[in-house]
Coordinates of C-alpha atoms and ligand atoms in Angstrom, one line a residue:
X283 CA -28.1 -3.9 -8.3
X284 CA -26.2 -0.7 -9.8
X285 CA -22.2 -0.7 -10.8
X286 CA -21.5 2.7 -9.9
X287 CA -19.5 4.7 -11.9
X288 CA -18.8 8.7 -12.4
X289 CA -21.7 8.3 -14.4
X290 CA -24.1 9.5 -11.8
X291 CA -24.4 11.3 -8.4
X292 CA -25.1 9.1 -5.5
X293 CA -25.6 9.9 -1.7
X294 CA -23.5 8.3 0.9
X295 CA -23.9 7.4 3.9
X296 CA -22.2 7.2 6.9
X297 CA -22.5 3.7 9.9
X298 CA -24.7 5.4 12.1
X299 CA -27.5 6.6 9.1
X300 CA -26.9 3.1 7.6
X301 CA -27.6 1.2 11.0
X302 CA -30.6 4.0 11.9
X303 CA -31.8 2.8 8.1
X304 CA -31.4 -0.8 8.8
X305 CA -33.2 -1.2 12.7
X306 CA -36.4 0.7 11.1
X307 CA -36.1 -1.7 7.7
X308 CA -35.6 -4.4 10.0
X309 CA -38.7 -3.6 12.6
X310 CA -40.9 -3.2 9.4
X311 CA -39.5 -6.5 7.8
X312 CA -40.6 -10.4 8.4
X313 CA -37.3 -11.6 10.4
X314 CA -34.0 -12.0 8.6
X315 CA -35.1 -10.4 5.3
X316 CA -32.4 -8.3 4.8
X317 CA -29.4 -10.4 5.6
X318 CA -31.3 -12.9 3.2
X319 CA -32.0 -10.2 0.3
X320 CA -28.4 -9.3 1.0
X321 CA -27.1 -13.1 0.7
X322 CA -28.7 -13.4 -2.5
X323 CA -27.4 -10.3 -4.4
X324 CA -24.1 -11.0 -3.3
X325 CA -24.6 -14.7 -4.8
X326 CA -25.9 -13.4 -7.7
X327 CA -23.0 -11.1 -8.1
X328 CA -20.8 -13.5 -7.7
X329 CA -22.1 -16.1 -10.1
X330 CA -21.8 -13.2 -12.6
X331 CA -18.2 -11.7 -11.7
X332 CA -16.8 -15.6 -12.1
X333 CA -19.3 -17.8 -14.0
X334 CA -16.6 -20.5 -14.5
X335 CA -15.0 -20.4 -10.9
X336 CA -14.5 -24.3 -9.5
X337 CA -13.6 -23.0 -6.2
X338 CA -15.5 -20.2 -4.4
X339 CA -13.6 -19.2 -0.7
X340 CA -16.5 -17.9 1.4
X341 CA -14.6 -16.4 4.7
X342 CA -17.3 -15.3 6.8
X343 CA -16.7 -13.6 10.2
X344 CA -18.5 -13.6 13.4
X345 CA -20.7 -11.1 12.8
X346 CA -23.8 -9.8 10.4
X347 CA -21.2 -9.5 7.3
X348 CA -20.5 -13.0 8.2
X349 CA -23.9 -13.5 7.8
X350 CA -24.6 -12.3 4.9
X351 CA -21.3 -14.9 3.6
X352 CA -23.7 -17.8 4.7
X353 CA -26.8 -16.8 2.7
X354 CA -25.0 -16.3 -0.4
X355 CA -23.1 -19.9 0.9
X356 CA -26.6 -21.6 0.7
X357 CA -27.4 -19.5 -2.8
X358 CA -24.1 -20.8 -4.2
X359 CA -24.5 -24.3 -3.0
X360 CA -28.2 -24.7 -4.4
X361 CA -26.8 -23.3 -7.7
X362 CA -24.8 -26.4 -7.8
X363 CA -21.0 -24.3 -7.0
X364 CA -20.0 -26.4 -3.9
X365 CA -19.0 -23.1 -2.2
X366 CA -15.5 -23.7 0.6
X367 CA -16.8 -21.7 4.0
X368 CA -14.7 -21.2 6.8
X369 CA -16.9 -19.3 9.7
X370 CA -14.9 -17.5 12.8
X371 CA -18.3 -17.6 14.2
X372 CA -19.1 -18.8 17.6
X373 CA -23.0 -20.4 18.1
X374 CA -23.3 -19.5 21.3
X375 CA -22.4 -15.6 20.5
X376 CA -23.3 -14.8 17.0
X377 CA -26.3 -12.7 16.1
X378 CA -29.2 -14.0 15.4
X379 CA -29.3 -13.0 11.7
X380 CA -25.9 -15.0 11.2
X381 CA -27.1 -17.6 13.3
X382 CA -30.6 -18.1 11.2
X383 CA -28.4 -17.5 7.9
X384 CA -26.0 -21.2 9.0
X385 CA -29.1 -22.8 9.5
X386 CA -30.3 -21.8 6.0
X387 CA -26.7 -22.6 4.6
X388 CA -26.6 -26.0 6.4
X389 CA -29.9 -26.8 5.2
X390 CA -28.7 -25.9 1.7
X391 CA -26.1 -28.4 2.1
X392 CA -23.3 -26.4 3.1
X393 CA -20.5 -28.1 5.7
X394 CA -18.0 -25.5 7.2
X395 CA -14.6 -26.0 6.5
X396 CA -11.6 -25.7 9.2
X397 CA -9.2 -24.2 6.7
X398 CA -9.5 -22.0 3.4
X399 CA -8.5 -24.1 0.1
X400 CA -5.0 -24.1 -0.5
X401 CA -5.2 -23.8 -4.5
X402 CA -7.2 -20.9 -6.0
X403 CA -7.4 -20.0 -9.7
X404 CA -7.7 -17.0 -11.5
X405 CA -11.1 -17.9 -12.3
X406 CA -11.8 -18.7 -8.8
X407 CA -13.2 -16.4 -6.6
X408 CA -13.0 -15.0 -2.4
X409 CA -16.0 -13.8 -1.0
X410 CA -15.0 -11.2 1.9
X411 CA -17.5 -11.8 4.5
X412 CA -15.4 -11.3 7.4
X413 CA -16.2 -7.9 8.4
X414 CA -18.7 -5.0 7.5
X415 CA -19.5 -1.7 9.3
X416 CA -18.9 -3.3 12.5
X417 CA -15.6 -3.4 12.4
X418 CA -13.7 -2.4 15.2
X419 CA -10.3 -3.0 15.1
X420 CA -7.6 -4.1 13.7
X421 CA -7.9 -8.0 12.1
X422 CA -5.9 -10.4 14.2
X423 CA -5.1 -14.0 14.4
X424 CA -7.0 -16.4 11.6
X425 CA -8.8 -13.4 10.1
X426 CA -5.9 -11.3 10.0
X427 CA -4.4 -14.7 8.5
X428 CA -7.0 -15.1 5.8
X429 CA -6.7 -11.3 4.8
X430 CA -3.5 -11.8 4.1
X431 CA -4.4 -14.6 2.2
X432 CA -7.0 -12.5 -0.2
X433 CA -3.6 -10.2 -0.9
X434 CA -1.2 -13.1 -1.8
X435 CA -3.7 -14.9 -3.7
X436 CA -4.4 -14.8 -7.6
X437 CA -8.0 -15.3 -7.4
X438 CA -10.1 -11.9 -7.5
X439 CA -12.0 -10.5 -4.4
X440 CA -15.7 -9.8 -3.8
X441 CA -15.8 -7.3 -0.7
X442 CA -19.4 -7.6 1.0
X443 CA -20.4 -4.2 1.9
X444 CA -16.8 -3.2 2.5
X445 CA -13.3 -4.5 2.2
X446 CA -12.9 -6.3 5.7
X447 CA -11.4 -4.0 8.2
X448 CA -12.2 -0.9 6.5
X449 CA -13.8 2.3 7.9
X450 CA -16.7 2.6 6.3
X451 CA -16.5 6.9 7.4
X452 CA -13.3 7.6 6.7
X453 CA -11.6 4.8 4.3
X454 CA -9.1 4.1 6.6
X455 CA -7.7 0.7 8.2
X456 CA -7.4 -0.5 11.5
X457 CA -4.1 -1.5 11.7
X458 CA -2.7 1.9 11.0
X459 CA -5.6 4.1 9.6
X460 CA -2.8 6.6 9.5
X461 CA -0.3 5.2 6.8
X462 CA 0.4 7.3 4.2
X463 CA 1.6 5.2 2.0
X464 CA -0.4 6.0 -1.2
X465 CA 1.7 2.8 -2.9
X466 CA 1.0 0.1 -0.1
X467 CA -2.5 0.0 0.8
X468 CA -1.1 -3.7 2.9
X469 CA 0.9 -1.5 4.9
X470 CA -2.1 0.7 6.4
X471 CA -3.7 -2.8 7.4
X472 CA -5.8 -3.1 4.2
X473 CA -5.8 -5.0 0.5
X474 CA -7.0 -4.5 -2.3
X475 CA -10.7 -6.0 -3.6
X476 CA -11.2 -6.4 -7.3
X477 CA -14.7 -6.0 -6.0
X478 CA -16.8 -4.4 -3.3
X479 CA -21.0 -4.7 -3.2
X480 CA -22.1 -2.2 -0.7
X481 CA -25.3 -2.9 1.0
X482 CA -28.3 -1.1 2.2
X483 CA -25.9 2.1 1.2
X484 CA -23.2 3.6 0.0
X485 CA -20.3 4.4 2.3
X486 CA -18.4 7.5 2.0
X487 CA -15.1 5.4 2.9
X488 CA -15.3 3.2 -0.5
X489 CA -15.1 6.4 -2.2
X490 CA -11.8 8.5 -0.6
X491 CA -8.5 8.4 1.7
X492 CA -7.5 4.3 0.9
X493 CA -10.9 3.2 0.1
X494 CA -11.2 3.9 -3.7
X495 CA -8.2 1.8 -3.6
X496 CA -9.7 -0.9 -1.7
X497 CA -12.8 -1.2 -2.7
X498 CA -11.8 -2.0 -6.6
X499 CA -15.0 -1.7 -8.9
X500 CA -18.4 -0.4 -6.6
X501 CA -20.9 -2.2 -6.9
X502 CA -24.6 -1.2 -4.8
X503 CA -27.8 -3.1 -3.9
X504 CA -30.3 -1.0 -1.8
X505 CA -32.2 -4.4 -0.4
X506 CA -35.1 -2.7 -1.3
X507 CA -35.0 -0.1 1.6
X508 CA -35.5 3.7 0.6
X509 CA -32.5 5.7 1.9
X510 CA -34.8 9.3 1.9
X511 CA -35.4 9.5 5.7
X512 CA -31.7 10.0 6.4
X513 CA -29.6 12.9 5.4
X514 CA -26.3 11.7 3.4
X515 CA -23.1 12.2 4.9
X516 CA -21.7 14.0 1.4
X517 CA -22.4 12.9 -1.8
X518 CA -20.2 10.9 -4.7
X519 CA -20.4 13.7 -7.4
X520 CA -21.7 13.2 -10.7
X521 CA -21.0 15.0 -14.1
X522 CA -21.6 19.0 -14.3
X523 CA -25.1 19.7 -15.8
X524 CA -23.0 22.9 -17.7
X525 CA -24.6 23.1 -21.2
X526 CA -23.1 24.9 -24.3
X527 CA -22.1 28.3 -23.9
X528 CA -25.1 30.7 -25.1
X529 CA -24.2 32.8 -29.2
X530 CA -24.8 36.1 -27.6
X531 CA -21.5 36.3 -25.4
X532 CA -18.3 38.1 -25.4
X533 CA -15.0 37.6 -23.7
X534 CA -16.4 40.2 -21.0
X535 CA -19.1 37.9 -20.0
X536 CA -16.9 34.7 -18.9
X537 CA -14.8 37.1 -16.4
X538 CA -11.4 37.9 -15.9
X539 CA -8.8 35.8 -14.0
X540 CA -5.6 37.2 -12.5
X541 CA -3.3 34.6 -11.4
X542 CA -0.7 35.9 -8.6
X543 CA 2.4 33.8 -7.7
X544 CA 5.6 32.7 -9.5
X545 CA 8.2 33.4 -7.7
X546 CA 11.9 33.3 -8.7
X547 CA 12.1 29.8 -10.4
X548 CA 8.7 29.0 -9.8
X549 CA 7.2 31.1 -12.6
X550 CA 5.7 27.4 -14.5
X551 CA 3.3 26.9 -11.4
X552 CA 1.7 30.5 -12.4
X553 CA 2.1 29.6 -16.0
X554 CA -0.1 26.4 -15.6
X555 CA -2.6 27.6 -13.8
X556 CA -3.2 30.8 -15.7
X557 CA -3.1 28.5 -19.0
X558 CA -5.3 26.2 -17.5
X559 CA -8.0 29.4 -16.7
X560 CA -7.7 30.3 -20.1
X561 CA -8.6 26.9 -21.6
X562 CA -11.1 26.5 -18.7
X563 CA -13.1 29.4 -20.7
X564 CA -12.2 32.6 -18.6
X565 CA -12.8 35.9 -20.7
X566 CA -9.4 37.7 -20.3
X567 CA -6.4 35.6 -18.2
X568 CA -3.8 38.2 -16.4
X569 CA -0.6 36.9 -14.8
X570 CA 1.7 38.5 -11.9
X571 CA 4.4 37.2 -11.8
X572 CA 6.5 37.5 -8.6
X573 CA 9.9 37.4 -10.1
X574 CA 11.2 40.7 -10.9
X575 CA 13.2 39.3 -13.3
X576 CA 10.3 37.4 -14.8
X577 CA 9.6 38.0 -19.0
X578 CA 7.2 40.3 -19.8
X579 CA 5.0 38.4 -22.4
X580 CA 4.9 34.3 -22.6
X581 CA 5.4 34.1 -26.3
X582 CA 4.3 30.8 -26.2
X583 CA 1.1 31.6 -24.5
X584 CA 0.5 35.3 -25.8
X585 CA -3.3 35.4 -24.8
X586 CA -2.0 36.0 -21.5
X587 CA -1.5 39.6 -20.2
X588 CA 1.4 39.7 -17.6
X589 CA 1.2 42.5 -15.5
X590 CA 2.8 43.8 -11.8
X591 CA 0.3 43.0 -9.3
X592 CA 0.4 46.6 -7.9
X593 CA -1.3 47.3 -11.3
X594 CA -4.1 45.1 -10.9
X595 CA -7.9 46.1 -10.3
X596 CA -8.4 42.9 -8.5
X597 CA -12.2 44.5 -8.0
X598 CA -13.9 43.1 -11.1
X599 CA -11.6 39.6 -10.9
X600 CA -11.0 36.3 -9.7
X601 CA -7.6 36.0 -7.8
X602 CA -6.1 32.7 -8.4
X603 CA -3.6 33.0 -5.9
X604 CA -0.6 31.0 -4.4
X605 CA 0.3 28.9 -7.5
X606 CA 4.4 28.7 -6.9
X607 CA 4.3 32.2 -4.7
X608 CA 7.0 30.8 -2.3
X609 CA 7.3 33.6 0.4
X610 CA 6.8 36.5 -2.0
X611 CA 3.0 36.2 -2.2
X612 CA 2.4 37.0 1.6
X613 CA 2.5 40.3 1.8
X614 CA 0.3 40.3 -1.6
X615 CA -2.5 38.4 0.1
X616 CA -4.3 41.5 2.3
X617 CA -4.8 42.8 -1.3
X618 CA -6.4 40.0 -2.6
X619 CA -9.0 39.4 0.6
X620 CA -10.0 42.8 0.9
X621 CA -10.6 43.5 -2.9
X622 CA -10.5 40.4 -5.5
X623 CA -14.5 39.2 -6.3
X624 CA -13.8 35.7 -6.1
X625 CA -10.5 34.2 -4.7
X626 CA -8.9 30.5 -5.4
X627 CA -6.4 30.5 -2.6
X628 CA -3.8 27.5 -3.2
X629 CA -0.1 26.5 -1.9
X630 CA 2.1 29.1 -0.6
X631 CA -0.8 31.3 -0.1
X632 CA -2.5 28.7 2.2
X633 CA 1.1 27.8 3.7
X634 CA 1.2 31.6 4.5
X635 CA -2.2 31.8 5.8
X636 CA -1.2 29.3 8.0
X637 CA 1.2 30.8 10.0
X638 CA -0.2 34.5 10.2
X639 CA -3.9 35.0 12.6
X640 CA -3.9 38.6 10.9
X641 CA -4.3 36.8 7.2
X642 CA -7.0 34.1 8.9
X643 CA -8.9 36.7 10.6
X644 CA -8.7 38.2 6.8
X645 CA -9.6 35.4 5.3
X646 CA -12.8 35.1 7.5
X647 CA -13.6 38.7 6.9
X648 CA -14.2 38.2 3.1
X649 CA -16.8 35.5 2.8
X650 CA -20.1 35.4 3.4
X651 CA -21.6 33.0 5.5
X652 CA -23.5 31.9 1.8
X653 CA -20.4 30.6 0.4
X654 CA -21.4 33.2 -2.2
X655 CA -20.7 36.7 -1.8
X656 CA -17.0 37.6 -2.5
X657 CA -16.6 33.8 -2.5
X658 CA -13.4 31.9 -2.1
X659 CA -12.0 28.4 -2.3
X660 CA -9.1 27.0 -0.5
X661 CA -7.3 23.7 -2.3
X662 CA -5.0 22.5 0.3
X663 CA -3.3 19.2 0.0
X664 CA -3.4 17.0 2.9
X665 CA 0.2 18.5 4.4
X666 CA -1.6 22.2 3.2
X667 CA -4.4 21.0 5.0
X668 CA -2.6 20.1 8.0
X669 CA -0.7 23.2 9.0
X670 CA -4.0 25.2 8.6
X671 CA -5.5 23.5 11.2
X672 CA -2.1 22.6 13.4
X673 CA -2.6 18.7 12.6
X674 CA -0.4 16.3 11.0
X675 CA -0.8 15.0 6.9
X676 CA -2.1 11.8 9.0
X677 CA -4.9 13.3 11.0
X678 CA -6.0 15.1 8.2
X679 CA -6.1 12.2 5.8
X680 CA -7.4 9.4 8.7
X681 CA -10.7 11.6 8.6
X682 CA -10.8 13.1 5.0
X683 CA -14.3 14.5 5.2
X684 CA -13.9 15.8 9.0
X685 CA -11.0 17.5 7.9
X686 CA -12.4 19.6 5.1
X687 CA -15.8 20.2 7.5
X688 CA -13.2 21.9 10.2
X689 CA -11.3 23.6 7.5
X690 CA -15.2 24.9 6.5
X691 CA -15.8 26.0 9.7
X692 CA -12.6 27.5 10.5
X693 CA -12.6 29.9 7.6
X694 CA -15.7 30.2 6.4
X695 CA -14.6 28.8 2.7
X696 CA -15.4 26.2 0.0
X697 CA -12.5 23.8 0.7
X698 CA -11.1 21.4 -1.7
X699 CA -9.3 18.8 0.5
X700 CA -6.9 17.1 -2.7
X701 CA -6.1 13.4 -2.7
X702 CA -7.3 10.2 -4.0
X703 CA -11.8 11.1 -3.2
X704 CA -11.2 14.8 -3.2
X705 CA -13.4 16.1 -0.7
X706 CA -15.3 19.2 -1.9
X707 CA -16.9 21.2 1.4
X708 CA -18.8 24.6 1.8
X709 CA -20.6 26.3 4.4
X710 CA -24.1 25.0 4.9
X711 CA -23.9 22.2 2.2
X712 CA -23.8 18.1 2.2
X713 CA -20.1 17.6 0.7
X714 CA -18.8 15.8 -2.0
X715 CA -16.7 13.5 -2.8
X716 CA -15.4 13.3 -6.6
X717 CA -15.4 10.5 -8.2
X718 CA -12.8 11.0 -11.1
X719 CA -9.0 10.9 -11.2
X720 CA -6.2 9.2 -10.6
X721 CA -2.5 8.1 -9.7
X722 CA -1.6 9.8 -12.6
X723 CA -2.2 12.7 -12.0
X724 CA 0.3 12.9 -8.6
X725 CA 3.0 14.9 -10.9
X726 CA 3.9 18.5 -10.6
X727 CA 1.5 21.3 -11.7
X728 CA -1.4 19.5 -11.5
X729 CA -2.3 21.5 -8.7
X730 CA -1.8 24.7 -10.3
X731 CA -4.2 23.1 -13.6
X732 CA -7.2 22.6 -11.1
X733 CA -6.5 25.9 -9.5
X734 CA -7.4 27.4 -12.5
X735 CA -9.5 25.3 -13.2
X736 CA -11.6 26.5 -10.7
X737 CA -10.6 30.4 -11.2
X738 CA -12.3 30.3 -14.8
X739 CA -15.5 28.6 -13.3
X740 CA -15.8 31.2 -10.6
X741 CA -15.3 33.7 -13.2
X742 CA -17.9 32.9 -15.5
X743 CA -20.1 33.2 -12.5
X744 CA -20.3 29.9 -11.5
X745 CA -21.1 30.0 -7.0
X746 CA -18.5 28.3 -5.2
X747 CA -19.3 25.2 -4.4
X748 CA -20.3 24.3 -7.9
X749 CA -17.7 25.7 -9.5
X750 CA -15.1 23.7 -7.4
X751 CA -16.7 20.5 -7.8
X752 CA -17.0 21.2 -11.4
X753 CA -13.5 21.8 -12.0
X754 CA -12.7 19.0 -9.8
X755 CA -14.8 16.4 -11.6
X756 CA -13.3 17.7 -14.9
X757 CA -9.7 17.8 -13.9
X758 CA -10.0 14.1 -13.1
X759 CA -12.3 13.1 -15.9
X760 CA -9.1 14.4 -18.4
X761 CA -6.8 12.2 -16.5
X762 CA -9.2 9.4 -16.8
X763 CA -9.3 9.6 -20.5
X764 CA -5.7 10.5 -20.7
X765 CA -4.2 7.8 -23.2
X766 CA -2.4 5.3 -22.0
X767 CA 0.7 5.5 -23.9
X768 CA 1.0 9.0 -23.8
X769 CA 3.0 10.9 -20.5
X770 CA 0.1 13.1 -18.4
X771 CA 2.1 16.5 -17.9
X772 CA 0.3 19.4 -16.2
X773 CA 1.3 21.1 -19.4
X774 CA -1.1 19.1 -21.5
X775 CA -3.7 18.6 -18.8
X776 CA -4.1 22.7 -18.8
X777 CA -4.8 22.7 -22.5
X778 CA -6.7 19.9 -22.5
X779 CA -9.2 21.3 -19.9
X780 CA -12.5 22.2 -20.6
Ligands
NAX112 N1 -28.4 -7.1 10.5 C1 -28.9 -7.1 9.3 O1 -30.0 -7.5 9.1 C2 -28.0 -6.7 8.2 C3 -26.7 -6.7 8.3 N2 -25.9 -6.5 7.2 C4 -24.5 -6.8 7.2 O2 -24.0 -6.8 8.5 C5 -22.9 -6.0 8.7 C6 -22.9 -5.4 10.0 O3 -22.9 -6.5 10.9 P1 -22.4 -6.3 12.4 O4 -22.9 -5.2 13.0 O5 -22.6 -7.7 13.0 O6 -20.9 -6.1 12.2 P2 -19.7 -6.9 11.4 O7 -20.2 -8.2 11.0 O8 -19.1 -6.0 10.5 O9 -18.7 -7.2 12.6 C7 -19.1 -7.2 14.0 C8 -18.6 -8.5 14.6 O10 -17.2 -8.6 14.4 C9 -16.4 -8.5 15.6 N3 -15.2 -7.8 15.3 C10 -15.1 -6.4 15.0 N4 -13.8 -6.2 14.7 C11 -13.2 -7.3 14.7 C12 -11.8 -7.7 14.5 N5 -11.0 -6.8 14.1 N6 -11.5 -9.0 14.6 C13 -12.4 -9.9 15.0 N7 -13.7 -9.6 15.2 C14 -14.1 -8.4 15.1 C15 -17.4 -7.8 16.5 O11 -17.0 -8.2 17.9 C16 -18.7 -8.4 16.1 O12 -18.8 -9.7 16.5 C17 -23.0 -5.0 7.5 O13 -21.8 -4.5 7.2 C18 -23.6 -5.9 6.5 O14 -22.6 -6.7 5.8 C19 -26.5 -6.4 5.9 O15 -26.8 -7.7 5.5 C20 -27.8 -5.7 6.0 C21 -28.7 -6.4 6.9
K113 K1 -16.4 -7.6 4.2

């Protein structure tokens, strides 16, 4: 059993690998041996999350994940913790898995209850059997009830496999998989799990859209079946294998950066991101600025060489364009496809894009079907996202990973889809999903930072795809570690960046 953490990369898999996974584990396995390997580790688990819990609330649904609820029932009883299950299970329906797994429970000494226990302690715990990758719609009646129940509740939640009612794909819920709300998780249909054991695999939907939210602290158990014959629907990122920078270097060999955007009172979004390429490692940071009114030198940042972007030999350089371009920095962005090296295209670049077939047919034109060549990355947010690909912020965000594929497809681009499980995507590779970041880093100019970010990556020569997931990883990592008592600004995070 693994916690999982940012620590490592992991594939993920999506229902219909994990259930062609589990019908050859189970025609190679004696009868029940997975629902009963998967009983025990989430018995075990739970024995170590709360060793002194009095009460342990199994709710186990009618299905498999209910199933799984009953074999860690009879675990828990035999371990001497008098386990409380209530079962929405019918005899004469449930699978035969479940059914087998209440014999074993009842044999174990376990009697069903007809209602959950009234009073539950902190150091009590639920076990959320009611619903795993079956799930199929939106949690009504006593389920919906005892849900409810795991939100209001003090004691902590253990998830099995996922939090019940959760997409296991996408992250989304049932009830409204297309809530937006960020802040109430209860609203979209879901709660939050202090805890979720994943079984057999690792579901892309613990780790992005309301999932990472949901899910709490990941926890994995592979019952002993090897996940190699299926191909992983994206993969939760680990840490860049980036060693030190080699002695025999010069400022020419990290590249050159040329932010574009800044338009009248937007010249801080430029600012950011040019600081944040300069911390980020790029050789030589220029900045056009769109204002015409804008200062000539930042005083307070005088690496940086502002210059008009007529002037510029984008040739050699990686664009980082958009950051606070308002309108201005459309009739800029022909340039930058046709000539830049490498191109981060972010905000009112991709706003811009948007509505104009001439700058998509552009777009297109520049990147090779490699992801490599003349490469560029697009960083939309999920309303950014939206308009390139005529949706609504809620389509985009109720399939987070389908989003960024079509976004892919569409232009031929790495795509960084932003948002809690930023989805990383490029042309012929399994995407990623990073695992670092958080809440605090929904403030202004963070955007602008990763843009950067990526812009001093790409210049150093990094390919695409890496260089995005890199920066990505990073830019979350710093907000991770960001002290507690101290304000994240997207100041700081620039400078902070590595
Ligand atoms: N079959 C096996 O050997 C294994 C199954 N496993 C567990 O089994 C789960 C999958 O089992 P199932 O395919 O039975 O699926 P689930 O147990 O997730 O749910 C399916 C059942 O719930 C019902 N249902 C779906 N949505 C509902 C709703 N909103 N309200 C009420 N009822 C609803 C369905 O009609 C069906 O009866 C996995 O997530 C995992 O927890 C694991 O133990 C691995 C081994
Ligand atoms: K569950």
């Amino acid at each position: 059993m693994l916690r999982i953490t940012p620590d490592h990369p992991h594939p993920l898999f999506d229902i219909a690998a994990t259930r062609r996974l589990e019908q050859a584990a189970t025609a190679a396995l004696p009868p029940h041996t997975l629902m009963q390997r998967a009983g025990l580790a989430t018995a075990r688990l739970a024995l170590a999350l709360a060793p002194h819990a009095r009460t342990v609330w199994i709710a186990c649904g009618p299905g498999n994940n209910g199933g799984d609820g009953l074999e860690a029932a009879a675990h828990l009883q035999r371990w001497g913790k008098q386990p409380v299950v209530t079962w929405l299970g019918d005899e004469a329906k449930a699978p035969a898995d479940s059914l087998a797994a209440l014999a074993r429970a009842r044999q174990a000494g376990v009697v069903l209850a007809a209602a959950p226990p009234t009073a539950l302690t902190r150091q009590d715990l639920c076990i959320d059997a009611l619903l795993g990758i079956g799930s199929a719609r939106a949690p009504e009646g006593r389920m919906a009830e005892w849900i409810a129940r795991f939100s209001r509740g003090v004691a902590p939640v253990l998830a099995v496999d996922l939090p019940s009612g959760m997409n296991a794909d996408t992250g989304t819920f049932a009830t409204n998989p297309i809530a937006e709300s960020a802040i109430s998780i209860r609203a979209a249909g879901g709660f939050h799990a202090q805890y979720t054991l994943s079984l057999l695999t690792l579901k892309p939907g613990l780790f992005t859209a309301h999932g990472r939210d949901a899910a709490g602290q990941v926890w994995f158990h592979d019952l002993g079946v090897d996940s190699a014959a299926q191909t992983p629907a994206a993969i939760l990122q680990g840490p860049p294998l980036d060693g030190p920078r080699a002695h025999a270097t010069h400022k020419g060999s990290y590249g050159d950066v040329a932010v574009i955007g800044g338009a009248p009172g937007m010249a801080g979004a430029a600012l950011l991101a040019a600081c944040a390429a300069l911390h980020g490692g790029a050789g030589r940071v220029f900045v056009a600025l769109l204002d015409p009114q804008a200062m000539p030198v930042d005083t307070s940042q005088p690496e940086l060489m502002l210059r008009c972007a007529s002037s510029l030999d984008l040739a050699p350089m990686t664009a980082v364009c958009g950051c606070g371009g308002g309108d201005a920095v459309r009739h800029l962005l022909p340039k930058v496809f046709s000539t830049a090296a490498h191109a981060v295209i972010d905000a009112d670049a991709l706003n811009s894009i948007a509505t104009d077939t001439q700058l998509q047919t552009l777009l297109r034109a520049r990147t090779g079907r490699d992801g490599s060549a003349r490469a560029t990355v697009l960083t939309p947010h999920p309303l950014e996202a939206a308009r390139l690909l005529g949706a609504s912020a809620v389509q985009i965000q109720a399939d987070r990973l389908g989003a960024a594929q079509q976004l892919v497809e569409r232009f031929g681009c790495v795509v960084v889809l932003k948002g809690s499980g930023t989805v990383i995507a490029a042309p012929g590779q399994v995407a990623a999903i990073n695992p670092t970041g958080n809440a605090r880093l929904a403030t202004a100019g963070t955007g602008d930072v990763l843009a950067g970010m990526i812009g001093a990556r790409l210049a150093a020569g990094r390919p695409a795809f890496q260089a995005a997931c890199e920066a990505v990883y990073q830019h979350g990592l710093a907000a991770d570690r960001w002290p507690e008592d101290r304000a994240l600004t997207a100041g700081e995070l620039a400078a902070a960046n590595r």
